[in-house]
Amino acid sequence: SGEEIGRYLLEFTTALESDVDDSAGAATTTGLYLTDIEDTELNMFGKSYTVVQARRTSATGNNIKLVLMGGAVKDTLLEGATKTYDIGGTPYEVTLDFVDADSTKLTINGEGTRDMLDGETDKMSDGITVGISEILYQAYAGGVHSVSFFLGAQKMELKDTDITDVDQSNGLKIDDETIDGAFVVIEGTDDNSTYKINRIHINMTADADYFVPAGGKLSENPELDEPQ
């Protein structure tokens, strides 16, 4: 208890790189958007995730928040379209009801979601989670209105207030829940023009005494409140 018991390290042999942009995609030294990192696929913890948001948290730089999403199904629907997906033997009929420049609503097996922004999730009454990875809204006649989404989604948030050090400043968030004892460190460089990520660490500290039997898993320990 109180000791670091695990460390996950993702190291990029070639840095994960982006220009620093404003919300319109134009380069600016005070921009918050790392658009070139978005839509990148990363394998972490044995799962495939897509970076749905990559942002600097302030215009001064050297800080970052990444929102990653993975799930059982990833697809894109046009506004008004309906499609059925099978997850673990259960059919899910999904209709894209509404899209505007920055938000969307879907209906899943007759149940409507809340109005969601890019990078947000909503949990349905049967427990399945839907997450929005990209909204495309072309505001002209004949323009495309579509949404890319994950069904059976898991969202992971990685945040670091200073990428120039290896201090732990923020906890790992899974599906909007901060995981006790799991801390994020992101290493990189930021000259307010080009942003580079070199390493992502997740450091885990035990908040109780954990015992793992031979052949067993830490995540199956009954004392572990947050197996995520």
mmCIF file of N, CA, C and O in Angstrom, residues 21-91:
data_model
loop_
_atom_site.group_PDB
_atom_site.id
_atom_site.type_symbol
_atom_site.label_atom_id
_atom_site.label_comp_id
_atom_site.label_asym_id
_atom_site.label_seq_id
_atom_site.Cartn_x
_atom_site.Cartn_y
_atom_site.Cartn_z
ATOM 1 N N ASP A 21 -2.877 24.800 -33.848
ATOM 2 C CA ASP A 21 -3.889 25.479 -34.661
ATOM 3 C C ASP A 21 -4.961 26.123 -33.800
ATOM 4 O O ASP A 21 -5.117 25.810 -32.611
ATOM 5 N N ASP A 22 -5.745 27.016 -34.435
ATOM 6 C CA ASP A 22 -6.969 27.506 -33.808
ATOM 7 C C ASP A 22 -8.128 26.589 -34.195
ATOM 8 O O ASP A 22 -7.942 25.579 -34.880
ATOM 9 N N SER A 23 -9.337 26.938 -33.780
ATOM 10 C CA SER A 23 -10.487 26.067 -33.997
ATOM 11 C C SER A 23 -10.827 25.897 -35.474
ATOM 12 O O SER A 23 -11.493 24.926 -35.859
ATOM 13 N N ALA A 24 -10.368 26.831 -36.314
ATOM 14 C CA ALA A 24 -10.624 26.744 -37.755
ATOM 15 C C ALA A 24 -9.538 25.975 -38.492
ATOM 16 O O ALA A 24 -9.613 25.795 -39.705
ATOM 17 N N GLY A 25 -8.491 25.546 -37.759
ATOM 18 C CA GLY A 25 -7.413 24.788 -38.381
ATOM 19 C C GLY A 25 -6.267 25.627 -38.893
ATOM 20 O O GLY A 25 -5.369 25.115 -39.569
ATOM 21 N N ALA A 26 -6.272 26.928 -38.564
ATOM 22 C CA ALA A 26 -5.182 27.810 -38.998
ATOM 23 C C ALA A 26 -4.086 27.847 -37.943
ATOM 24 O O ALA A 26 -4.361 27.907 -36.736
ATOM 25 N N ALA A 27 -2.833 27.818 -38.377
ATOM 26 C CA ALA A 27 -1.703 27.820 -37.453
ATOM 27 C C ALA A 27 -1.631 29.132 -36.682
ATOM 28 O O ALA A 27 -1.760 30.218 -37.255
ATOM 29 N N THR A 28 -1.445 29.015 -35.357
ATOM 30 C CA THR A 28 -1.299 30.188 -34.506
ATOM 31 C C THR A 28 -0.555 29.783 -33.244
ATOM 32 O O THR A 28 -0.760 28.686 -32.713
ATOM 33 N N THR A 29 0.317 30.656 -32.748
ATOM 34 C CA THR A 29 1.146 30.311 -31.590
ATOM 35 C C THR A 29 0.328 30.171 -30.313
ATOM 36 O O THR A 29 0.795 29.555 -29.351
ATOM 37 N N THR A 30 -0.877 30.742 -30.273
ATOM 38 C CA THR A 30 -1.721 30.659 -29.074
ATOM 39 C C THR A 30 -2.840 29.633 -29.226
ATOM 40 O O THR A 30 -3.742 29.568 -28.393
ATOM 41 N N GLY A 31 -2.782 28.827 -30.277
ATOM 42 C CA GLY A 31 -3.860 27.869 -30.539
ATOM 43 C C GLY A 31 -3.928 26.764 -29.504
ATOM 44 O O GLY A 31 -2.941 26.426 -28.843
ATOM 45 N N LEU A 32 -5.112 26.171 -29.397
ATOM 46 C CA LEU A 32 -5.350 25.086 -28.454
ATOM 47 C C LEU A 32 -5.527 23.737 -29.144
ATOM 48 O O LEU A 32 -5.557 22.702 -28.475
ATOM 49 N N TYR A 33 -5.609 23.726 -30.470
ATOM 50 C CA TYR A 33 -5.985 22.513 -31.197
ATOM 51 C C TYR A 33 -4.758 21.836 -31.807
ATOM 52 O O TYR A 33 -3.962 22.477 -32.506
ATOM 53 N N LEU A 34 -4.628 20.536 -31.523
ATOM 54 C CA LEU A 34 -3.547 19.713 -32.091
ATOM 55 C C LEU A 34 -4.181 18.762 -33.095
ATOM 56 O O LEU A 34 -4.289 17.557 -32.876
ATOM 57 N N THR A 35 -4.628 19.326 -34.210
ATOM 58 C CA THR A 35 -5.507 18.607 -35.138
ATOM 59 C C THR A 35 -4.823 17.427 -35.822
ATOM 60 O O THR A 35 -5.483 16.448 -36.184
ATOM 61 N N ASP A 36 -3.496 17.483 -35.985
ATOM 62 C CA ASP A 36 -2.812 16.381 -36.669
ATOM 63 C C ASP A 36 -2.739 15.116 -35.814
ATOM 64 O O ASP A 36 -2.536 14.021 -36.340
ATOM 65 N N ILE A 37 -2.893 15.272 -34.498
ATOM 66 C CA ILE A 37 -2.873 14.109 -33.610
ATOM 67 C C ILE A 37 -4.245 13.443 -33.557
ATOM 68 O O ILE A 37 -4.351 12.235 -33.328
ATOM 69 N N GLU A 38 -5.290 14.220 -33.790
ATOM 70 C CA GLU A 38 -6.635 13.655 -33.760
ATOM 71 C C GLU A 38 -6.817 12.621 -34.864
ATOM 72 O O GLU A 38 -6.240 12.731 -35.946
ATOM 73 N N ASP A 39 -7.619 11.610 -34.570
ATOM 74 C CA ASP A 39 -7.902 10.470 -35.452
ATOM 75 C C ASP A 39 -6.741 9.485 -35.539
ATOM 76 O O ASP A 39 -6.806 8.517 -36.299
ATOM 77 N N THR A 40 -5.667 9.714 -34.768
ATOM 78 C CA THR A 40 -4.582 8.737 -34.693
ATOM 79 C C THR A 40 -5.031 7.524 -33.890
ATOM 80 O O THR A 40 -5.707 7.672 -32.867
ATOM 81 N N GLU A 41 -4.685 6.347 -34.358
ATOM 82 C CA GLU A 41 -5.001 5.130 -33.621
ATOM 83 C C GLU A 41 -3.798 4.714 -32.780
ATOM 84 O O GLU A 41 -2.672 4.648 -33.271
ATOM 85 N N LEU A 42 -4.057 4.458 -31.498
ATOM 86 C CA LEU A 42 -3.018 4.031 -30.567
ATOM 87 C C LEU A 42 -3.437 2.723 -29.915
ATOM 88 O O LEU A 42 -4.613 2.537 -29.596
ATOM 89 N N ASN A 43 -2.488 1.829 -29.719
ATOM 90 C CA ASN A 43 -2.741 0.602 -28.972
ATOM 91 C C ASN A 43 -2.205 0.784 -27.563
ATOM 92 O O ASN A 43 -1.007 0.979 -27.364
ATOM 93 N N MET A 44 -3.112 0.723 -26.582
ATOM 94 C CA MET A 44 -2.738 0.861 -25.187
ATOM 95 C C MET A 44 -3.469 -0.183 -24.362
ATOM 96 O O MET A 44 -4.665 -0.438 -24.588
ATOM 97 N N PHE A 45 -2.771 -0.794 -23.422
ATOM 98 C CA PHE A 45 -3.374 -1.784 -22.523
ATOM 99 C C PHE A 45 -4.004 -2.939 -23.290
ATOM 100 O O PHE A 45 -5.003 -3.510 -22.863
ATOM 101 N N GLY A 46 -3.464 -3.251 -24.462
ATOM 102 C CA GLY A 46 -3.996 -4.359 -25.243
ATOM 103 C C GLY A 46 -5.251 -4.021 -26.011
ATOM 104 O O GLY A 46 -5.914 -4.915 -26.552
ATOM 105 N N LYS A 47 -5.614 -2.738 -26.086
ATOM 106 C CA LYS A 47 -6.810 -2.320 -26.815
ATOM 107 C C LYS A 47 -6.452 -1.247 -27.840
ATOM 108 O O LYS A 47 -5.463 -0.532 -27.690
ATOM 109 N N SER A 48 -7.274 -1.137 -28.862
ATOM 110 C CA SER A 48 -7.098 -0.106 -29.880
ATOM 111 C C SER A 48 -7.973 1.097 -29.545
ATOM 112 O O SER A 48 -9.174 0.955 -29.304
ATOM 113 N N TYR A 49 -7.362 2.266 -29.500
ATOM 114 C CA TYR A 49 -8.075 3.507 -29.218
ATOM 115 C C TYR A 49 -7.827 4.504 -30.351
ATOM 116 O O TYR A 49 -6.775 4.498 -30.979
ATOM 117 N N THR A 50 -8.800 5.371 -30.572
ATOM 118 C CA THR A 50 -8.660 6.490 -31.498
ATOM 119 C C THR A 50 -8.622 7.790 -30.700
ATOM 120 O O THR A 50 -9.432 7.984 -29.784
ATOM 121 N N VAL A 51 -7.682 8.676 -31.034
ATOM 122 C CA VAL A 51 -7.627 9.989 -30.380
ATOM 123 C C VAL A 51 -8.740 10.852 -30.977
ATOM 124 O O VAL A 51 -8.681 11.234 -32.142
ATOM 125 N N VAL A 52 -9.768 11.128 -30.181
ATOM 126 C CA VAL A 52 -10.897 11.913 -30.686
ATOM 127 C C VAL A 52 -10.742 13.393 -30.355
ATOM 128 O O VAL A 52 -11.377 14.241 -30.988
ATOM 129 N N GLN A 53 -9.923 13.718 -29.363
ATOM 130 C CA GLN A 53 -9.612 15.110 -29.064
ATOM 131 C C GLN A 53 -8.160 15.222 -28.642
ATOM 132 O O GLN A 53 -7.679 14.411 -27.840
ATOM 133 N N ALA A 54 -7.461 16.217 -29.173
ATOM 134 C CA ALA A 54 -6.099 16.538 -28.753
ATOM 135 C C ALA A 54 -6.033 18.059 -28.612
ATOM 136 O O ALA A 54 -6.169 18.781 -29.600
ATOM 137 N N ARG A 55 -5.876 18.522 -27.388
ATOM 138 C CA ARG A 55 -5.929 19.953 -27.110
ATOM 139 C C ARG A 55 -4.814 20.372 -26.159
ATOM 140 O O ARG A 55 -4.466 19.652 -25.222
ATOM 141 N N ARG A 56 -4.275 21.551 -26.399
ATOM 142 C CA ARG A 56 -3.519 22.227 -25.349
ATOM 143 C C ARG A 56 -4.550 22.818 -24.389
ATOM 144 O O ARG A 56 -5.623 23.253 -24.800
ATOM 145 N N THR A 57 -4.222 22.833 -23.099
ATOM 146 C CA THR A 57 -5.191 23.323 -22.126
ATOM 147 C C THR A 57 -5.076 24.821 -21.877
ATOM 148 O O THR A 57 -5.943 25.411 -21.234
ATOM 149 N N SER A 58 -4.004 25.444 -22.370
ATOM 150 C CA SER A 58 -3.866 26.903 -22.286
ATOM 151 C C SER A 58 -2.972 27.387 -23.413
ATOM 152 O O SER A 58 -2.168 26.619 -23.960
ATOM 153 N N ALA A 59 -3.092 28.669 -23.735
ATOM 154 C CA ALA A 59 -2.353 29.244 -24.856
ATOM 155 C C ALA A 59 -0.856 29.363 -24.580
ATOM 156 O O ALA A 59 -0.073 29.598 -25.506
ATOM 157 N N THR A 60 -0.438 29.185 -23.322
ATOM 158 C CA THR A 60 0.989 29.291 -23.011
ATOM 159 C C THR A 60 1.758 28.039 -23.430
ATOM 160 O O THR A 60 2.976 28.064 -23.534
ATOM 161 N N GLY A 61 1.053 26.925 -23.661
ATOM 162 C CA GLY A 61 1.688 25.720 -24.169
ATOM 163 C C GLY A 61 2.292 24.832 -23.098
ATOM 164 O O GLY A 61 2.160 25.071 -21.899
ATOM 165 N N ASN A 62 2.961 23.762 -23.579
ATOM 166 C CA ASN A 62 3.579 22.739 -22.720
ATOM 167 C C ASN A 62 2.568 22.011 -21.842
ATOM 168 O O ASN A 62 2.897 21.530 -20.752
ATOM 169 N N ASN A 63 1.317 21.935 -22.302
ATOM 170 C CA ASN A 63 0.278 21.218 -21.580
ATOM 171 C C ASN A 63 -0.608 20.509 -22.596
ATOM 172 O O ASN A 63 -0.621 20.861 -23.786
ATOM 173 N N ILE A 64 -1.376 19.507 -22.141
ATOM 174 C CA ILE A 64 -2.146 18.733 -23.107
ATOM 175 C C ILE A 64 -3.269 17.955 -22.419
ATOM 176 O O ILE A 64 -3.160 17.575 -21.249
ATOM 177 N N LYS A 65 -4.350 17.768 -23.166
ATOM 178 C CA LYS A 65 -5.400 16.824 -22.790
ATOM 179 C C LYS A 65 -5.739 15.999 -24.024
ATOM 180 O O LYS A 65 -6.039 16.546 -25.083
ATOM 181 N N LEU A 66 -5.641 14.682 -23.864
ATOM 182 C CA LEU A 66 -6.005 13.750 -24.927
ATOM 183 C C LEU A 66 -7.239 12.981 -24.498
ATOM 184 O O LEU A 66 -7.299 12.464 -23.381
ATOM 185 N N VAL A 67 -8.235 12.900 -25.383
ATOM 186 C CA VAL A 67 -9.401 12.050 -25.158
ATOM 187 C C VAL A 67 -9.351 10.931 -26.186
ATOM 188 O O VAL A 67 -9.345 11.190 -27.396
ATOM 189 N N LEU A 68 -9.261 9.704 -25.693
ATOM 190 C CA LEU A 68 -9.188 8.526 -26.557
ATOM 191 C C LEU A 68 -10.469 7.717 -26.405
ATOM 192 O O LEU A 68 -11.098 7.723 -25.341
ATOM 193 N N MET A 69 -10.852 7.043 -27.479
ATOM 194 C CA MET A 69 -12.058 6.246 -27.428
ATOM 195 C C MET A 69 -11.859 4.949 -28.194
ATOM 196 O O MET A 69 -11.249 4.923 -29.264
ATOM 197 N N GLY A 70 -12.346 3.866 -27.611
ATOM 198 C CA GLY A 70 -12.352 2.576 -28.274
ATOM 199 C C GLY A 70 -13.683 1.916 -28.007
ATOM 200 O O GLY A 70 -14.437 2.327 -27.127
ATOM 201 N N GLY A 71 -14.001 0.867 -28.763
ATOM 202 C CA GLY A 71 -15.280 0.216 -28.550
ATOM 203 C C GLY A 71 -15.460 -1.008 -29.406
ATOM 204 O O GLY A 71 -14.626 -1.328 -30.252
ATOM 205 N N ALA A 72 -16.578 -1.688 -29.169
ATOM 206 C CA ALA A 72 -16.870 -2.920 -29.900
ATOM 207 C C ALA A 72 -17.154 -2.647 -31.367
ATOM 208 O O ALA A 72 -16.817 -3.442 -32.248
ATOM 209 N N VAL A 73 -17.804 -1.518 -31.656
ATOM 210 C CA VAL A 73 -18.174 -1.161 -33.027
ATOM 211 C C VAL A 73 -17.785 0.286 -33.284
ATOM 212 O O VAL A 73 -18.028 1.157 -32.441
ATOM 213 N N LYS A 74 -17.168 0.536 -34.424
ATOM 214 C CA LYS A 74 -16.922 1.896 -34.880
ATOM 215 C C LYS A 74 -17.507 2.030 -36.275
ATOM 216 O O LYS A 74 -17.248 1.200 -37.154
ATOM 217 N N ASP A 75 -18.317 3.071 -36.483
ATOM 218 C CA ASP A 75 -18.944 3.250 -37.795
ATOM 219 C C ASP A 75 -19.285 4.718 -37.999
ATOM 220 O O ASP A 75 -19.169 5.541 -37.079
ATOM 221 N N THR A 76 -19.723 5.032 -39.224
ATOM 222 C CA THR A 76 -20.158 6.378 -39.592
ATOM 223 C C THR A 76 -21.532 6.291 -40.222
ATOM 224 O O THR A 76 -21.770 5.436 -41.095
ATOM 225 N N LEU A 77 -22.460 7.152 -39.783
ATOM 226 C CA LEU A 77 -23.804 7.201 -40.348
ATOM 227 C C LEU A 77 -24.090 8.602 -40.869
ATOM 228 O O LEU A 77 -23.635 9.596 -40.298
ATOM 229 N N LEU A 78 -24.858 8.657 -41.953
ATOM 230 C CA LEU A 78 -25.390 9.916 -42.449
ATOM 231 C C LEU A 78 -26.655 10.271 -41.681
ATOM 232 O O LEU A 78 -27.364 9.390 -41.175
ATOM 233 N N GLU A 79 -26.950 11.564 -41.606
ATOM 234 C CA GLU A 79 -28.146 12.012 -40.887
ATOM 235 C C GLU A 79 -29.393 11.341 -41.468
ATOM 236 O O GLU A 79 -29.588 11.291 -42.680
ATOM 237 N N GLY A 80 -30.207 10.773 -40.574
ATOM 238 C CA GLY A 80 -31.433 10.091 -40.982
ATOM 239 C C GLY A 80 -31.270 8.611 -41.258
ATOM 240 O O GLY A 80 -32.259 7.884 -41.380
ATOM 241 N N ALA A 81 -30.028 8.137 -41.339
ATOM 242 C CA ALA A 81 -29.779 6.727 -41.659
ATOM 243 C C ALA A 81 -29.933 5.855 -40.415
ATOM 244 O O ALA A 81 -29.729 6.294 -39.289
ATOM 245 N N THR A 82 -30.282 4.574 -40.653
ATOM 246 C CA THR A 82 -30.431 3.586 -39.590
ATOM 247 C C THR A 82 -29.644 2.340 -39.957
ATOM 248 O O THR A 82 -29.650 1.912 -41.115
ATOM 249 N N LYS A 83 -28.975 1.752 -38.954
ATOM 250 C CA LYS A 83 -28.214 0.527 -39.176
ATOM 251 C C LYS A 83 -28.232 -0.299 -37.896
ATOM 252 O O LYS A 83 -28.286 0.261 -36.802
ATOM 253 N N THR A 84 -28.211 -1.621 -38.042
ATOM 254 C CA THR A 84 -28.239 -2.515 -36.885
ATOM 255 C C THR A 84 -26.881 -3.200 -36.727
ATOM 256 O O THR A 84 -26.298 -3.681 -37.701
ATOM 257 N N TYR A 85 -26.407 -3.250 -35.472
ATOM 258 C CA TYR A 85 -25.117 -3.840 -35.147
ATOM 259 C C TYR A 85 -25.319 -4.945 -34.110
ATOM 260 O O TYR A 85 -26.193 -4.845 -33.245
ATOM 261 N N ASP A 86 -24.518 -5.994 -34.200
ATOM 262 C CA ASP A 86 -24.577 -7.086 -33.242
ATOM 263 C C ASP A 86 -23.380 -7.011 -32.304
ATOM 264 O O ASP A 86 -22.237 -7.041 -32.758
ATOM 265 N N ILE A 87 -23.655 -6.889 -31.002
ATOM 266 C CA ILE A 87 -22.593 -6.852 -29.996
ATOM 267 C C ILE A 87 -22.890 -7.934 -28.967
ATOM 268 O O ILE A 87 -23.876 -7.850 -28.229
ATOM 269 N N GLY A 88 -22.073 -8.961 -28.955
ATOM 270 C CA GLY A 88 -22.244 -10.045 -28.002
ATOM 271 C C GLY A 88 -23.573 -10.752 -28.128
ATOM 272 O O GLY A 88 -24.126 -11.226 -27.131
ATOM 273 N N GLY A 89 -24.095 -10.826 -29.353
ATOM 274 C CA GLY A 89 -25.365 -11.505 -29.580
ATOM 275 C C GLY A 89 -26.584 -10.634 -29.401
ATOM 276 O O GLY A 89 -27.713 -11.090 -29.626
ATOM 277 N N THR A 90 -26.402 -9.370 -29.026
ATOM 278 C CA THR A 90 -27.522 -8.440 -28.859
ATOM 279 C C THR A 90 -27.550 -7.458 -30.017
ATOM 280 O O THR A 90 -26.539 -6.814 -30.300
ATOM 281 N N PRO A 91 -28.704 -7.347 -30.711
ATOM 282 C CA PRO A 91 -28.785 -6.384 -31.811
ATOM 283 C C PRO A 91 -29.038 -4.972 -31.295
ATOM 284 O O PRO A 91 -29.822 -4.766 -30.361
#
